């Protein structure tokens, strides 16, 4: 019998401060896309609501708290290169706490950035959301990240013979 196709789901939370800057964290040296900047993010657990996952991951990674009901789904990125992912990007404007690196083994830095002054090395989801206008429209936006789109978004070739190095613990 042929195995049924399965895809993975990941959530990303865009948090803005009162200056309109967004919070990014730099992936640690042993993470997938090490050194690249990313939104607080994580993988959906079995049976978990995406919004609950986004709030949980935000708390686990940054110490910030928010309510699942305050999240707004802004962008979906269908990523398929070495694995198939649906990446859901949520925006959270009402949050509490002080951003803190809670997982130093996965995150080496954390900082606020103006949307027009992002660091050079950002993960593909940050670049895809940037290309979609950072949620400036009330409409849900969608992107596809295949090999060609990856190279265009990231401004660099894929490693490992055309595939980013997989890291199941990232």
PDB file of C-alpha atoms in Angstrom:
ATOM      1  CA  UNK A   1       0.000   0.000   0.000  1.00  0.00           C
ATOM      2  CA  UNK A   2       1.245   3.489  -0.850  1.00  0.00           C
ATOM      3  CA  UNK A   3       1.932   5.710   2.124  1.00  0.00           C
ATOM      4  CA  UNK A   4      -0.365   8.715   2.265  1.00  0.00           C
ATOM      5  CA  UNK A   5       1.198  12.133   1.716  1.00  0.00           C
ATOM      6  CA  UNK A   6       1.560  14.115   4.918  1.00  0.00           C
ATOM      7  CA  UNK A   7       2.603  17.680   5.502  1.00  0.00           C
ATOM      8  CA  UNK A   8       3.879  19.420   8.601  1.00  0.00           C
ATOM      9  CA  UNK A   9       2.486  22.583  10.150  1.00  0.00           C
ATOM     10  CA  UNK A  10       4.446  25.358  11.822  1.00  0.00           C
ATOM     11  CA  UNK A  11       3.288  28.610  13.384  1.00  0.00           C
ATOM     12  CA  UNK A  12       5.099  31.954  13.451  1.00  0.00           C
ATOM     13  CA  UNK A  13       4.080  34.908  15.620  1.00  0.00           C
ATOM     14  CA  UNK A  14       4.801  38.470  14.556  1.00  0.00           C
ATOM     15  CA  UNK A  15       4.941  40.727  17.606  1.00  0.00           C
ATOM     16  CA  UNK A  16       5.137  44.503  17.213  1.00  0.00           C
ATOM     17  CA  UNK A  17       6.239  47.036  19.835  1.00  0.00           C
ATOM     18  CA  UNK A  18       4.825  50.565  20.207  1.00  0.00           C
ATOM     19  CA  UNK A  19       7.377  51.880  17.656  1.00  0.00           C
ATOM     20  CA  UNK A  20       6.099  49.505  14.951  1.00  0.00           C
ATOM     21  CA  UNK A  21       9.218  47.326  15.178  1.00  0.00           C
ATOM     22  CA  UNK A  22       8.924  43.569  15.021  1.00  0.00           C
ATOM     23  CA  UNK A  23      10.603  41.055  17.286  1.00  0.00           C
ATOM     24  CA  UNK A  24      13.056  38.623  15.716  1.00  0.00           C
ATOM     25  CA  UNK A  25      15.286  36.020  17.276  1.00  0.00           C
ATOM     26  CA  UNK A  26      18.542  34.744  15.846  1.00  0.00           C
ATOM     27  CA  UNK A  27      18.711  30.998  15.422  1.00  0.00           C
ATOM     28  CA  UNK A  28      21.439  29.329  17.470  1.00  0.00           C
ATOM     29  CA  UNK A  29      24.580  27.705  16.049  1.00  0.00           C
ATOM     30  CA  UNK A  30      23.126  24.172  16.057  1.00  0.00           C
ATOM     31  CA  UNK A  31      19.711  25.096  14.605  1.00  0.00           C
ATOM     32  CA  UNK A  32      18.324  24.839  11.090  1.00  0.00           C
ATOM     33  CA  UNK A  33      19.470  28.001   9.252  1.00  0.00           C
ATOM     34  CA  UNK A  34      21.846  28.860  12.093  1.00  0.00           C
ATOM     35  CA  UNK A  35      22.523  32.581  12.417  1.00  0.00           C
ATOM     36  CA  UNK A  36      19.385  33.570  10.510  1.00  0.00           C
ATOM     37  CA  UNK A  37      16.717  35.743  12.152  1.00  0.00           C
ATOM     38  CA  UNK A  38      13.219  34.351  12.637  1.00  0.00           C
ATOM     39  CA  UNK A  39       9.883  35.152  14.209  1.00  0.00           C
ATOM     40  CA  UNK A  40       9.096  33.240  17.408  1.00  0.00           C
ATOM     41  CA  UNK A  41       7.858  29.960  15.976  1.00  0.00           C
ATOM     42  CA  UNK A  42       7.353  26.276  16.446  1.00  0.00           C
ATOM     43  CA  UNK A  43       5.703  23.065  15.408  1.00  0.00           C
ATOM     44  CA  UNK A  44       2.123  22.115  15.997  1.00  0.00           C
ATOM     45  CA  UNK A  45       1.625  19.216  18.389  1.00  0.00           C
ATOM     46  CA  UNK A  46      -0.927  16.475  17.712  1.00  0.00           C
ATOM     47  CA  UNK A  47      -4.445  17.753  18.365  1.00  0.00           C
ATOM     48  CA  UNK A  48      -3.264  21.286  19.180  1.00  0.00           C
ATOM     49  CA  UNK A  49      -5.101  24.396  17.976  1.00  0.00           C
ATOM     50  CA  UNK A  50      -2.768  26.537  15.849  1.00  0.00           C
ATOM     51  CA  UNK A  51      -3.494  29.664  17.874  1.00  0.00           C
ATOM     52  CA  UNK A  52      -2.832  27.872  21.157  1.00  0.00           C
ATOM     53  CA  UNK A  53       0.430  26.589  19.672  1.00  0.00           C
ATOM     54  CA  UNK A  54       1.466  30.110  18.608  1.00  0.00           C
ATOM     55  CA  UNK A  55       0.849  31.501  22.107  1.00  0.00           C
ATOM     56  CA  UNK A  56       2.613  28.522  23.715  1.00  0.00           C
ATOM     57  CA  UNK A  57       5.673  28.848  21.474  1.00  0.00           C
ATOM     58  CA  UNK A  58       5.811  32.610  22.032  1.00  0.00           C
ATOM     59  CA  UNK A  59       5.843  32.062  25.804  1.00  0.00           C
ATOM     60  CA  UNK A  60       8.391  29.226  25.617  1.00  0.00           C
ATOM     61  CA  UNK A  61      10.806  31.138  23.384  1.00  0.00           C
ATOM     62  CA  UNK A  62      10.436  34.769  24.487  1.00  0.00           C
ATOM     63  CA  UNK A  63       8.633  34.810  27.846  1.00  0.00           C
ATOM     64  CA  UNK A  64       5.918  37.008  26.291  1.00  0.00           C
ATOM     65  CA  UNK A  65       2.288  36.178  26.904  1.00  0.00           C
ATOM     66  CA  UNK A  66      -0.767  36.756  24.801  1.00  0.00           C
ATOM     67  CA  UNK A  67      -4.228  35.339  24.189  1.00  0.00           C
ATOM     68  CA  UNK A  68      -5.018  32.946  21.372  1.00  0.00           C
ATOM     69  CA  UNK A  69      -8.172  34.961  20.603  1.00  0.00           C
ATOM     70  CA  UNK A  70      -6.037  38.078  19.953  1.00  0.00           C
ATOM     71  CA  UNK A  71      -4.016  36.424  17.169  1.00  0.00           C
ATOM     72  CA  UNK A  72      -4.791  37.302  13.558  1.00  0.00           C
ATOM     73  CA  UNK A  73      -3.830  34.891  10.784  1.00  0.00           C
ATOM     74  CA  UNK A  74      -2.064  37.087   8.224  1.00  0.00           C
ATOM     75  CA  UNK A  75      -0.067  34.831   5.901  1.00  0.00           C
ATOM     76  CA  UNK A  76       0.293  31.203   4.824  1.00  0.00           C
ATOM     77  CA  UNK A  77       3.492  29.992   3.196  1.00  0.00           C
ATOM     78  CA  UNK A  78       3.510  26.592   1.496  1.00  0.00           C
ATOM     79  CA  UNK A  79       7.121  25.445   1.736  1.00  0.00           C
ATOM     80  CA  UNK A  80       8.227  22.382  -0.170  1.00  0.00           C
ATOM     81  CA  UNK A  81      11.845  21.699  -0.757  1.00  0.00           C
ATOM     82  CA  UNK A  82      13.296  18.913   1.385  1.00  0.00           C
ATOM     83  CA  UNK A  83      10.082  18.522   3.399  1.00  0.00           C
ATOM     84  CA  UNK A  84       6.557  19.813   2.972  1.00  0.00           C
ATOM     85  CA  UNK A  85       5.360  22.495   5.409  1.00  0.00           C
ATOM     86  CA  UNK A  86       2.400  24.777   5.764  1.00  0.00           C
ATOM     87  CA  UNK A  87       3.677  27.807   7.674  1.00  0.00           C
ATOM     88  CA  UNK A  88       1.003  29.917   9.367  1.00  0.00           C
ATOM     89  CA  UNK A  89       2.002  33.486  10.244  1.00  0.00           C
ATOM     90  CA  UNK A  90      -0.009  35.158  12.992  1.00  0.00           C
ATOM     91  CA  UNK A  91       0.149  38.747  14.177  1.00  0.00           C
ATOM     92  CA  UNK A  92      -0.201  39.643  17.849  1.00  0.00           C
ATOM     93  CA  UNK A  93      -0.528  43.312  18.799  1.00  0.00           C
ATOM     94  CA  UNK A  94      -1.734  42.838  22.403  1.00  0.00           C
ATOM     95  CA  UNK A  95       0.960  41.036  24.384  1.00  0.00           C
ATOM     96  CA  UNK A  96       2.569  41.309  27.817  1.00  0.00           C
ATOM     97  CA  UNK A  97       6.059  40.904  29.265  1.00  0.00           C
ATOM     98  CA  UNK A  98       9.638  41.699  28.400  1.00  0.00           C
ATOM     99  CA  UNK A  99      11.231  39.728  25.550  1.00  0.00           C
ATOM    100  CA  UNK A 100      13.801  37.340  26.971  1.00  0.00           C
ATOM    101  CA  UNK A 101      15.805  34.527  25.413  1.00  0.00           C
ATOM    102  CA  UNK A 102      14.166  31.544  27.088  1.00  0.00           C
ATOM    103  CA  UNK A 103      15.858  28.835  24.997  1.00  0.00           C
ATOM    104  CA  UNK A 104      19.551  29.791  24.744  1.00  0.00           C
ATOM    105  CA  UNK A 105      20.355  26.449  23.112  1.00  0.00           C
ATOM    106  CA  UNK A 106      18.131  27.415  20.144  1.00  0.00           C
ATOM    107  CA  UNK A 107      18.376  31.223  20.142  1.00  0.00           C
ATOM    108  CA  UNK A 108      21.572  33.280  20.264  1.00  0.00           C
ATOM    109  CA  UNK A 109      20.081  36.799  20.122  1.00  0.00           C
ATOM    110  CA  UNK A 110      16.782  38.661  20.127  1.00  0.00           C
ATOM    111  CA  UNK A 111      16.055  42.213  18.974  1.00  0.00           C
ATOM    112  CA  UNK A 112      13.433  44.624  17.635  1.00  0.00           C
ATOM    113  CA  UNK A 113      13.718  45.656  13.977  1.00  0.00           C
ATOM    114  CA  UNK A 114      11.909  48.223  11.861  1.00  0.00           C
ATOM    115  CA  UNK A 115      10.219  46.380   8.975  1.00  0.00           C
ATOM    116  CA  UNK A 116      12.370  48.305   6.487  1.00  0.00           C
ATOM    117  CA  UNK A 117      15.620  47.606   8.394  1.00  0.00           C
ATOM    118  CA  UNK A 118      15.703  43.851   8.807  1.00  0.00           C
ATOM    119  CA  UNK A 119      18.977  41.988   9.251  1.00  0.00           C
ATOM    120  CA  UNK A 120      20.524  40.568   6.097  1.00  0.00           C
ATOM    121  CA  UNK A 121      20.013  36.929   7.047  1.00  0.00           C
ATOM    122  CA  UNK A 122      16.351  36.153   7.774  1.00  0.00           C
ATOM    123  CA  UNK A 123      14.590  32.805   7.365  1.00  0.00           C
ATOM    124  CA  UNK A 124      12.400  32.237   4.313  1.00  0.00           C
ATOM    125  CA  UNK A 125       9.114  32.793   6.199  1.00  0.00           C
ATOM    126  CA  UNK A 126      10.230  36.266   7.314  1.00  0.00           C
ATOM    127  CA  UNK A 127      11.224  37.065   3.720  1.00  0.00           C
ATOM    128  CA  UNK A 128       7.972  35.657   2.305  1.00  0.00           C
ATOM    129  CA  UNK A 129       5.906  37.714   4.763  1.00  0.00           C
ATOM    130  CA  UNK A 130       8.020  40.779   3.954  1.00  0.00           C
ATOM    131  CA  UNK A 131       7.395  40.246   0.219  1.00  0.00           C
ATOM    132  CA  UNK A 132       3.655  40.056   0.984  1.00  0.00           C
ATOM    133  CA  UNK A 133       3.784  43.494   2.653  1.00  0.00           C
ATOM    134  CA  UNK A 134       4.040  42.460   6.329  1.00  0.00           C
ATOM    135  CA  UNK A 135       0.286  42.092   6.643  1.00  0.00           C
ATOM    136  CA  UNK A 136      -0.416  45.654   5.509  1.00  0.00           C
ATOM    137  CA  UNK A 137      -3.579  44.432   3.807  1.00  0.00           C
ATOM    138  CA  UNK A 138      -6.596  43.134   5.675  1.00  0.00           C
ATOM    139  CA  UNK A 139      -6.531  40.205   3.258  1.00  0.00           C
ATOM    140  CA  UNK A 140      -4.849  36.916   4.092  1.00  0.00           C
ATOM    141  CA  UNK A 141      -1.766  36.524   1.900  1.00  0.00           C
ATOM    142  CA  UNK A 142      -0.252  33.321   0.537  1.00  0.00           C
ATOM    143  CA  UNK A 143       3.117  32.340  -0.866  1.00  0.00           C
ATOM    144  CA  UNK A 144       4.813  29.239  -2.193  1.00  0.00           C
ATOM    145  CA  UNK A 145       8.433  28.549  -1.340  1.00  0.00           C
ATOM    146  CA  UNK A 146       9.955  26.039  -3.736  1.00  0.00           C
ATOM    147  CA  UNK A 147      13.633  25.926  -4.707  1.00  0.00           C
ATOM    148  CA  UNK A 148      13.436  28.847  -7.120  1.00  0.00           C
ATOM    149  CA  UNK A 149      11.442  31.018  -4.702  1.00  0.00           C
ATOM    150  CA  UNK A 150      13.844  30.140  -1.871  1.00  0.00           C
ATOM    151  CA  UNK A 151      16.866  31.360  -3.821  1.00  0.00           C
ATOM    152  CA  UNK A 152      15.030  34.542  -4.821  1.00  0.00           C
ATOM    153  CA  UNK A 153      13.781  35.272  -1.260  1.00  0.00           C
ATOM    154  CA  UNK A 154      17.007  34.427   0.512  1.00  0.00           C
ATOM    155  CA  UNK A 155      19.437  35.897  -2.008  1.00  0.00           C
ATOM    156  CA  UNK A 156      21.669  32.857  -1.645  1.00  0.00           C
ATOM    157  CA  UNK A 157      21.848  29.378  -3.145  1.00  0.00           C
ATOM    158  CA  UNK A 158      20.582  26.330  -1.342  1.00  0.00           C
ATOM    159  CA  UNK A 159      23.186  24.344   0.558  1.00  0.00           C
ATOM    160  CA  UNK A 160      23.727  20.565   0.461  1.00  0.00           C
ATOM    161  CA  UNK A 161      23.277  19.997  -3.258  1.00  0.00           C
ATOM    162  CA  UNK A 162      20.125  22.069  -3.503  1.00  0.00           C
ATOM    163  CA  UNK A 163      18.494  21.363  -0.158  1.00  0.00           C
ATOM    164  CA  UNK A 164      18.710  23.198   3.155  1.00  0.00           C
ATOM    165  CA  UNK A 165      20.140  20.928   5.854  1.00  0.00           C
ATOM    166  CA  UNK A 166      17.252  19.269   7.708  1.00  0.00           C
ATOM    167  CA  UNK A 167      17.229  19.601  11.487  1.00  0.00           C
ATOM    168  CA  UNK A 168      14.309  17.885  13.195  1.00  0.00           C
ATOM    169  CA  UNK A 169      15.073  19.566  16.540  1.00  0.00           C
ATOM    170  CA  UNK A 170      14.921  23.149  15.200  1.00  0.00           C
TER     171      UNK A 170
END
